[in-house]
PDB file of C-alpha atoms in Angstrom:
ATOM      1  CA  MET A 114     -53.679  27.113 -12.888  1.00 42.00           C
ATOM      2  CA  MET A 115     -50.477  29.100 -13.212  1.00 40.00           C
ATOM      3  CA  THR A 116     -48.864  27.087 -10.443  1.00 42.00           C
ATOM      4  CA  VAL A 117     -49.857  23.741 -11.922  1.00 39.00           C
ATOM      5  CA  SER A 118     -48.731  24.652 -15.434  1.00 42.00           C
ATOM      6  CA  ALA A 119     -45.383  25.941 -14.153  1.00 42.00           C
ATOM      7  CA  PHE A 120     -44.773  22.751 -12.202  1.00 38.00           C
ATOM      8  CA  PHE A 121     -45.288  20.593 -15.275  1.00 38.00           C
ATOM      9  CA  SER A 122     -43.532  22.913 -17.743  1.00 47.00           C
ATOM     10  CA  PRO A 123     -40.803  21.237 -19.890  1.00 49.00           C
ATOM     11  CA  ARG A 124     -38.073  23.435 -18.440  1.00 48.00           C
ATOM     12  CA  VAL A 125     -38.868  22.605 -14.817  1.00 43.00           C
ATOM     13  CA  TRP A 126     -39.363  18.935 -15.631  1.00 43.00           C
ATOM     14  CA  HIS A 127     -35.913  18.899 -17.276  1.00 49.00           C
ATOM     15  CA  VAL A 128     -34.311  20.340 -14.125  1.00 44.00           C
ATOM     16  CA  ARG A 129     -36.089  17.803 -11.928  1.00 50.00           C
ATOM     17  CA  GLN A 130     -34.798  14.969 -14.139  1.00 52.00           C
ATOM     18  CA  TRP A 131     -31.199  16.133 -13.720  1.00 45.00           C
ATOM     19  CA  LEU A 132     -31.627  16.427  -9.959  1.00 44.00           C
ATOM     20  CA  ALA A 133     -32.958  12.873  -9.827  1.00 47.00           C
ATOM     21  CA  ILE A 134     -29.977  11.604 -11.840  1.00 43.00           C
ATOM     22  CA  ILE A 135     -27.474  13.386  -9.581  1.00 40.00           C
ATOM     23  CA  VAL A 136     -29.108  12.036  -6.413  1.00 38.00           C
ATOM     24  CA  ALA A 137     -29.147   8.499  -7.842  1.00 41.00           C
ATOM     25  CA  ALA A 138     -25.447   8.756  -8.760  1.00 39.00           C
ATOM     26  CA  LEU A 139     -24.529   9.892  -5.251  1.00 35.00           C
ATOM     27  CA  VAL A 140     -26.446   6.975  -3.752  1.00 35.00           C
ATOM     28  CA  VAL A 141     -24.645   4.477  -5.999  1.00 34.00           C
ATOM     29  CA  VAL A 142     -21.215   5.919  -5.183  1.00 32.00           C
ATOM     30  CA  GLY A 143     -21.995   5.873  -1.481  1.00 32.00           C
ATOM     31  CA  CYS A 144     -23.017   2.209  -1.599  1.00 33.00           C
ATOM     32  CA  ALA A 145     -19.978   1.119  -3.640  1.00 32.00           C
ATOM     33  CA  SER A 146     -17.300   2.958  -1.657  1.00 32.00           C
ATOM     34  CA  THR A 147     -15.395   1.409   1.229  1.00 33.00           C
ATOM     35  CA  GLU A 148     -13.984   3.351   4.150  1.00 36.00           C
ATOM     36  CA  VAL A 149     -10.190   3.208   4.361  1.00 38.00           C
ATOM     37  CA  ASP A 150      -7.594   4.683   6.631  1.00 40.00           C
ATOM     38  CA  LYS A 151      -6.000   8.022   5.876  1.00 46.00           C
ATOM     39  CA  ARG A 152      -3.219   7.780   3.340  1.00 53.00           C
ATOM     40  CA  PRO A 153       0.187   9.383   3.934  1.00 54.00           C
ATOM     41  CA  THR A 154       0.191  12.939   2.660  1.00 45.00           C
ATOM     42  CA  SER A 155       2.581  14.210   0.037  1.00 39.00           C
ATOM     43  CA  ALA A 156       4.575  15.808   2.860  1.00 37.00           C
ATOM     44  CA  ASP A 157       5.612  12.306   3.950  1.00 44.00           C
ATOM     45  CA  GLU A 158       7.682  11.992   0.788  1.00 46.00           C
ATOM     46  CA  ARG A 159       9.221  15.473   0.745  1.00 47.00           C
ATOM     47  CA  GLY A 160      12.316  16.642   2.519  1.00 44.00           C
ATOM     48  CA  ARG A 161      14.048  13.258   2.406  1.00 46.00           C
ATOM     49  CA  VAL A 162      17.738  12.906   1.649  1.00 48.00           C
ATOM     50  CA  GLN A 163      18.213  11.855  -1.967  1.00 55.00           C
ATOM     51  CA  GLY A 164      21.277  10.195  -3.433  1.00 73.00           C
ATOM     52  CA  VAL A 165      22.395   8.706  -0.114  1.00 85.00           C
ATOM     53  CA  TYR A 166      24.467   6.068  -1.901  1.00 88.00           C
ATOM     54  CA  PRO A 167      26.449   6.213  -5.156  1.00 86.00           C
ATOM     55  CA  ALA A 168      25.124   4.240  -8.107  1.00 80.00           C
ATOM     56  CA  ASN A 169      27.520   1.314  -7.624  1.00 85.00           C
ATOM     57  CA  ALA A 170      26.946   0.883  -3.878  1.00 87.00           C
ATOM     58  CA  ARG A 171      25.460  -2.315  -2.422  1.00 93.00           C
ATOM     59  CA  PRO A 172      24.755  -1.607   1.253  1.00 95.00           C
ATOM     60  CA  VAL A 173      24.147  -4.534   3.592  1.00 96.00           C
ATOM     61  CA  THR A 174      20.403  -4.508   4.168  1.00 96.00           C
ATOM     62  CA  ALA A 175      17.944  -6.331   6.402  1.00 96.00           C
ATOM     63  CA  VAL A 176      14.291  -6.535   5.336  1.00 96.00           C
ATOM     64  CA  LEU A 177      11.605  -6.817   8.005  1.00 95.00           C
ATOM     65  CA  PRO A 178       7.928  -7.748   7.611  1.00 92.00           C
ATOM     66  CA  LEU A 179       5.415  -5.026   6.929  1.00 91.00           C
ATOM     67  CA  ALA A 180       3.280  -4.107   9.913  1.00 89.00           C
ATOM     68  CA  LEU A 181      -0.471  -4.037   9.426  1.00 88.00           C
ATOM     69  CA  GLY A 182      -0.808  -0.380  10.320  1.00 86.00           C
ATOM     70  CA  LEU A 183      -4.597  -0.249   9.904  1.00 87.00           C
ATOM     71  CA  SER A 184      -7.161   0.839  12.452  1.00 83.00           C
ATOM     72  CA  SER A 185      -8.802  -1.810  14.608  1.00 82.00           C
ATOM     73  CA  GLU A 186     -12.118  -1.054  12.864  1.00 85.00           C
ATOM     74  CA  THR A 187     -10.631  -1.803   9.438  1.00 86.00           C
ATOM     75  CA  ALA A 188      -8.914  -4.948  10.696  1.00 85.00           C
ATOM     76  CA  GLY A 189     -12.213  -6.060  12.207  1.00 86.00           C
ATOM     77  CA  ARG A 190     -14.031  -5.412   8.953  1.00 89.00           C
ATOM     78  CA  TYR A 191     -11.515  -7.539   7.048  1.00 89.00           C
ATOM     79  CA  PRO A 192     -10.511 -10.334   9.471  1.00 88.00           C
ATOM     80  CA  HIS A 193      -8.528 -12.208   6.815  1.00 87.00           C
ATOM     81  CA  LEU A 194      -5.953  -9.397   6.917  1.00 88.00           C
ATOM     82  CA  VAL A 195      -4.723 -10.531  10.317  1.00 87.00           C
ATOM     83  CA  GLU A 196      -4.009 -14.104   9.269  1.00 87.00           C
ATOM     84  CA  LYS A 197      -0.354 -14.951   9.697  1.00 87.00           C
ATOM     85  CA  SER A 198      -0.191 -16.507   6.236  1.00 90.00           C
ATOM     86  CA  VAL A 199      -1.158 -13.150   4.719  1.00 90.00           C
ATOM     87  CA  GLY A 200       1.529 -11.396   6.747  1.00 90.00           C
ATOM     88  CA  LEU A 201       4.154 -13.899   5.636  1.00 92.00           C
ATOM     89  CA  GLY A 202       3.078 -13.554   2.013  1.00 93.00           C
ATOM     90  CA  VAL A 203       3.367  -9.764   2.141  1.00 92.00           C
ATOM     91  CA  TYR A 204       6.814 -10.043   3.760  1.00 94.00           C
ATOM     92  CA  GLN A 205       7.980 -12.373   0.984  1.00 95.00           C
ATOM     93  CA  LEU A 206       6.811  -9.876  -1.637  1.00 95.00           C
ATOM     94  CA  ALA A 207       8.770  -7.055   0.014  1.00 95.00           C
ATOM     95  CA  LEU A 208      11.861  -9.238   0.420  1.00 96.00           C
ATOM     96  CA  SER A 209      11.681 -10.337  -3.222  1.00 95.00           C
ATOM     97  CA  ALA A 210      11.297  -6.774  -4.520  1.00 95.00           C
ATOM     98  CA  VAL A 211      14.305  -5.526  -2.548  1.00 95.00           C
ATOM     99  CA  THR A 212      16.444  -8.535  -3.531  1.00 95.00           C
ATOM    100  CA  HIS A 213      15.572  -8.371  -7.229  1.00 95.00           C
ATOM    101  CA  ALA A 214      16.420  -4.664  -7.373  1.00 93.00           C
ATOM    102  CA  ASN A 215      20.086  -5.795  -7.419  1.00 92.00           C
ATOM    103  CA  ARG A 216      21.123  -2.776  -5.339  1.00 94.00           C
ATOM    104  CA  PHE A 217      21.526  -4.397  -1.920  1.00 96.00           C
ATOM    105  CA  ARG A 218      23.284  -7.235  -0.170  1.00 96.00           C
ATOM    106  CA  VAL A 219      20.316  -8.607   1.709  1.00 96.00           C
ATOM    107  CA  VAL A 220      21.009 -10.499   4.932  1.00 95.00           C
ATOM    108  CA  GLU A 221      18.675 -13.236   6.089  1.00 90.00           C
ATOM    109  CA  ILE A 222      16.590 -12.966   9.243  1.00 91.00           C
ATOM    110  CA  ARG A 223      16.026 -16.120  11.227  1.00 90.00           C
ATOM    111  CA  PRO A 224      12.574 -17.654  10.600  1.00 90.00           C
ATOM    112  CA  GLU A 225      11.713 -17.628  14.290  1.00 91.00           C
ATOM    113  CA  ASN A 226      12.412 -13.882  14.428  1.00 89.00           C
ATOM    114  CA  ILE A 227      10.176 -13.285  11.440  1.00 91.00           C
ATOM    115  CA  ASP A 228       7.488 -15.344  13.113  1.00 91.00           C
ATOM    116  CA  ALA A 229       7.795 -13.320  16.312  1.00 89.00           C
ATOM    117  CA  ILE A 230       7.495 -10.024  14.445  1.00 87.00           C
ATOM    118  CA  LEU A 231       4.441 -11.224  12.573  1.00 87.00           C
ATOM    119  CA  GLN A 232       2.886 -12.504  15.770  1.00 86.00           C
ATOM    120  CA  GLU A 233       3.318  -9.201  17.567  1.00 84.00           C
ATOM    121  CA  ARG A 234       2.796  -6.700  14.771  1.00 82.00           C
ATOM    122  CA  TRP A 235       0.470  -8.260  12.245  1.00 84.00           C
ATOM    123  CA  LEU A 236      -1.873 -10.189  14.472  1.00 79.00           C
ATOM    124  CA  GLN A 237      -2.214  -7.379  16.989  1.00 79.00           C
ATOM    125  CA  ALA A 238      -2.544  -4.734  14.237  1.00 78.00           C
ATOM    126  CA  SER A 239      -0.323  -2.524  16.367  1.00 70.00           C
ATOM    127  CA  GLY A 240       0.711  -0.078  13.681  1.00 72.00           C
ATOM    128  CA  LEU A 241       3.951   1.038  12.119  1.00 76.00           C
ATOM    129  CA  MET A 242       7.172  -0.398  13.490  1.00 84.00           C
ATOM    130  CA  SER A 243       9.364   2.314  14.985  1.00 87.00           C
ATOM    131  CA  ALA A 244      12.852   3.019  13.676  1.00 89.00           C
ATOM    132  CA  GLY A 245      14.312   1.968  17.027  1.00 90.00           C
ATOM    133  CA  GLU A 246      12.620  -1.427  16.945  1.00 90.00           C
ATOM    134  CA  ALA A 247      13.710  -2.018  13.349  1.00 92.00           C
ATOM    135  CA  VAL A 248      17.312  -1.140  14.207  1.00 93.00           C
ATOM    136  CA  VAL A 249      17.307  -3.513  17.190  1.00 92.00           C
ATOM    137  CA  ALA A 250      16.239  -6.351  14.897  1.00 91.00           C
ATOM    138  CA  ALA A 251      18.756  -5.506  12.158  1.00 93.00           C
ATOM    139  CA  ARG A 252      21.888  -4.601  14.132  1.00 93.00           C
ATOM    140  CA  PRO A 253      22.895  -8.180  15.153  1.00 93.00           C
ATOM    141  CA  LEU A 254      22.882  -9.103  11.445  1.00 93.00           C
ATOM    142  CA  GLY A 255      25.573  -6.573  10.611  1.00 94.00           C
ATOM    143  CA  ALA A 256      23.224  -4.542   8.400  1.00 96.00           C
ATOM    144  CA  VAL A 257      23.977  -0.892   7.757  1.00 96.00           C
ATOM    145  CA  GLN A 258      20.365  -0.202   6.869  1.00 96.00           C
ATOM    146  CA  VAL A 259      16.981  -1.811   7.400  1.00 97.00           C
ATOM    147  CA  ILE A 260      13.953  -1.719   5.105  1.00 97.00           C
ATOM    148  CA  TYR A 261      10.534  -2.187   6.657  1.00 94.00           C
ATOM    149  CA  GLY A 262       7.107  -0.672   6.279  1.00 92.00           C
ATOM    150  CA  ARG A 263       3.367  -0.992   6.598  1.00 91.00           C
ATOM    151  CA  ILE A 264       0.110  -1.544   4.792  1.00 92.00           C
ATOM    152  CA  TYR A 265      -1.537   1.831   5.371  1.00 92.00           C
ATOM    153  CA  ASP A 266      -4.636   1.524   3.187  1.00 92.00           C
ATOM    154  CA  TYR A 267      -7.004  -1.280   2.228  1.00 93.00           C
ATOM    155  CA  ALA A 268     -10.371  -1.623   0.518  1.00 93.00           C
ATOM    156  CA  GLU A 269     -12.465  -4.230  -1.292  1.00 91.00           C
ATOM    157  CA  THR A 270     -15.024  -3.397  -3.966  1.00 88.00           C
ATOM    158  CA  GLY A 271     -17.228  -5.609  -6.117  1.00 73.00           C
ATOM    159  CA  SER A 272     -19.128  -5.157  -9.348  1.00 71.00           C
ATOM    160  CA  GLU A 273     -21.613  -7.245 -11.297  1.00 67.00           C
ATOM    161  CA  ARG A 274     -22.529  -7.469 -14.958  1.00 69.00           C
ATOM    162  CA  ILE A 275     -25.011  -9.542 -16.915  1.00 73.00           C
ATOM    163  CA  VAL A 276     -23.547 -11.804 -19.574  1.00 66.00           C
ATOM    164  CA  GLY A 277     -26.319 -13.590 -21.444  1.00 67.00           C
ATOM    165  CA  VAL A 278     -28.591 -14.955 -18.739  1.00 66.00           C
ATOM    166  CA  LYS A 279     -25.888 -15.100 -16.047  1.00 71.00           C
ATOM    167  CA  VAL A 280     -24.632 -12.525 -13.575  1.00 65.00           C
ATOM    168  CA  GLN A 281     -20.851 -12.308 -13.357  1.00 72.00           C
ATOM    169  CA  ARG A 282     -19.261 -10.733 -10.294  1.00 71.00           C
ATOM    170  CA  SER A 283     -15.746  -9.344 -10.163  1.00 75.00           C
ATOM    171  CA  ASP A 284     -13.922  -8.218  -7.018  1.00 83.00           C
ATOM    172  CA  THR A 285     -11.114  -5.684  -6.793  1.00 93.00           C
ATOM    173  CA  VAL A 286      -8.741  -5.227  -3.870  1.00 94.00           C
ATOM    174  CA  MET A 287      -6.841  -1.991  -3.231  1.00 96.00           C
ATOM    175  CA  VAL A 288      -3.715  -2.024  -1.043  1.00 95.00           C
ATOM    176  CA  GLY A 289      -1.564   0.946  -0.026  1.00 95.00           C
ATOM    177  CA  VAL A 290       2.033   0.095   0.922  1.00 95.00           C
ATOM    178  CA  GLN A 291       4.732   2.288   2.417  1.00 95.00           C
ATOM    179  CA  LEU A 292       8.369   1.122   2.478  1.00 96.00           C
ATOM    180  CA  ILE A 293      10.863   2.851   4.752  1.00 95.00           C
ATOM    181  CA  CYS A 294      14.657   2.607   4.735  1.00 96.00           C
ATOM    182  CA  THR A 295      16.413   3.552   7.986  1.00 95.00           C
ATOM    183  CA  ASP A 296      20.132   3.931   8.654  1.00 95.00           C
ATOM    184  CA  VAL A 297      21.089   1.544  11.459  1.00 95.00           C
ATOM    185  CA  ALA A 298      23.859   3.703  12.941  1.00 94.00           C
ATOM    186  CA  SER A 299      21.936   6.977  13.150  1.00 93.00           C
ATOM    187  CA  ARG A 300      18.357   5.598  13.151  1.00 92.00           C
ATOM    188  CA  ARG A 301      17.645   8.244  10.526  1.00 93.00           C
ATOM    189  CA  GLN A 302      15.106   7.656   7.777  1.00 92.00           C
ATOM    190  CA  ILE A 303      17.001   7.862   4.494  1.00 93.00           C
ATOM    191  CA  GLY A 304      14.486   6.524   1.981  1.00 93.00           C
ATOM    192  CA  LEU A 305      10.728   6.290   1.598  1.00 93.00           C
ATOM    193  CA  GLY A 306       8.347   5.013  -1.048  1.00 95.00           C
ATOM    194  CA  SER A 307       4.541   4.885  -0.966  1.00 96.00           C
ATOM    195  CA  ALA A 308       2.285   3.338  -3.604  1.00 97.00           C
ATOM    196  CA  ILE A 309      -1.170   1.857  -4.166  1.00 97.00           C
ATOM    197  CA  GLY A 310      -1.808  -1.365  -6.055  1.00 96.00           C
ATOM    198  CA  TYR A 311      -4.951  -3.039  -7.375  1.00 96.00           C
ATOM    199  CA  GLY A 312      -5.615  -6.720  -7.992  1.00 94.00           C
ATOM    200  CA  ASP A 313      -8.046  -9.609  -7.711  1.00 92.00           C
ATOM    201  CA  ASN A 314      -6.773 -10.464  -4.198  1.00 92.00           C
ATOM    202  CA  ILE A 315      -4.639  -8.966  -1.470  1.00 92.00           C
ATOM    203  CA  LEU A 316      -1.361 -10.544  -2.580  1.00 92.00           C
ATOM    204  CA  ALA A 317      -1.835  -9.541  -6.219  1.00 94.00           C
ATOM    205  CA  ALA A 318      -2.599  -5.955  -5.203  1.00 96.00           C
ATOM    206  CA  THR A 319       0.277  -5.920  -2.705  1.00 95.00           C
ATOM    207  CA  ARG A 320       2.698  -7.207  -5.349  1.00 95.00           C
ATOM    208  CA  VAL A 321       1.909  -4.186  -7.525  1.00 96.00           C
ATOM    209  CA  ALA A 322       2.111  -1.733  -4.600  1.00 97.00           C
ATOM    210  CA  VAL A 323       5.394  -3.141  -3.269  1.00 97.00           C
ATOM    211  CA  LYS A 324       7.004  -3.008  -6.723  1.00 95.00           C
ATOM    212  CA  LEU A 325       6.045   0.652  -7.169  1.00 96.00           C
ATOM    213  CA  ALA A 326       6.943   1.624  -3.597  1.00 97.00           C
ATOM    214  CA  SER A 327      10.362  -0.057  -3.772  1.00 96.00           C
ATOM    215  CA  LYS A 328      11.113   1.747  -7.050  1.00 94.00           C
ATOM    216  CA  LYS A 329      10.358   5.113  -5.450  1.00 94.00           C
ATOM    217  CA  MET A 330      12.425   4.265  -2.366  1.00 95.00           C
ATOM    218  CA  ILE A 331      15.430   3.094  -4.409  1.00 93.00           C
ATOM    219  CA  ASP A 332      15.343   6.227  -6.568  1.00 91.00           C
ATOM    220  CA  ARG A 333      15.680   8.254  -3.368  1.00 90.00           C
ATOM    221  CA  LEU A 334      18.525   6.134  -2.021  1.00 92.00           C
ATOM    222  CA  PHE A 335      20.834   6.080  -5.034  1.00 90.00           C
ATOM    223  CA  GLU A 336      22.191   8.885  -7.168  1.00 71.00           C
ATOM    224  CA  ALA A 337      21.672   6.902 -10.389  1.00 49.00           C
ATOM    225  CA  GLY A 338      20.859   3.357 -11.375  1.00 45.00           C
ATOM    226  CA  PRO A 339      22.635   1.252 -13.983  1.00 44.00           C
ATOM    227  CA  ALA A 340      21.794   1.786 -17.641  1.00 38.00           C
ATOM    228  CA  GLY A 341      20.905   5.444 -17.545  1.00 37.00           C
ATOM    229  CA  GLY A 342      19.618   5.959 -14.043  1.00 40.00           C
ATOM    230  CA  ARG A 343      17.123   3.099 -13.713  1.00 41.00           C
ATOM    231  CA  PRO A 344      17.507   0.428 -11.033  1.00 39.00           C
ATOM    232  CA  SER A 345      18.227  -2.990 -12.457  1.00 38.00           C
ATOM    233  CA  SER A 346      15.582  -5.707 -12.255  1.00 36.00           C
ATOM    234  CA  ARG A 347      18.074  -8.536 -12.623  1.00 37.00           C
ATOM    235  CA  ASN A 348      18.621 -11.088  -9.893  1.00 33.00           C
TER     236      ASN A 348
END
């Protein structure tokens, strides 16, 4: 009788309720999460040269497409990532962000060269472009620096809610972008910016991530931006 009464006592029942809630929460989190590749650590953004250029400098810059940089398992889980149209869209976002920063003289890369880079890097998911490869592509253009990078993190999550008698589903995409600026002459990395963006689709999320990553990279490249140390957003 003592054992039975202890088992059903209010105190023990209260503890069992909390345990059930915790277990249920862990199950829900486990089902909703999506495996992603390891993000760059904070050490990736420390120890970089800051203030490489004075505030009024406009170095000649070439911008290359972002490499996919994800594991083959992640690329296989999200096959739409390896579509060339997605790669071109991400490249255009990076090019636009660098151009609109109004801190560079951006040189154009021939469309066929862009296509070749996308074909080799994006479709094969072969990882981050090396500094040497980026320099080889930028040197014939007369650029003194090249900006390139990778998508290092990706995930898709979905949620549902009941509105009236209907179920509404919303999807969220997370994209991690890393932009790298390399000096063409020395092949030395002189600027780096990493950021994560969220949106309804990959391009919307990438737009946010690229904007944040480019801001971080530019802050490391220049001593001060116009109007009190902030890079200009004018064309």
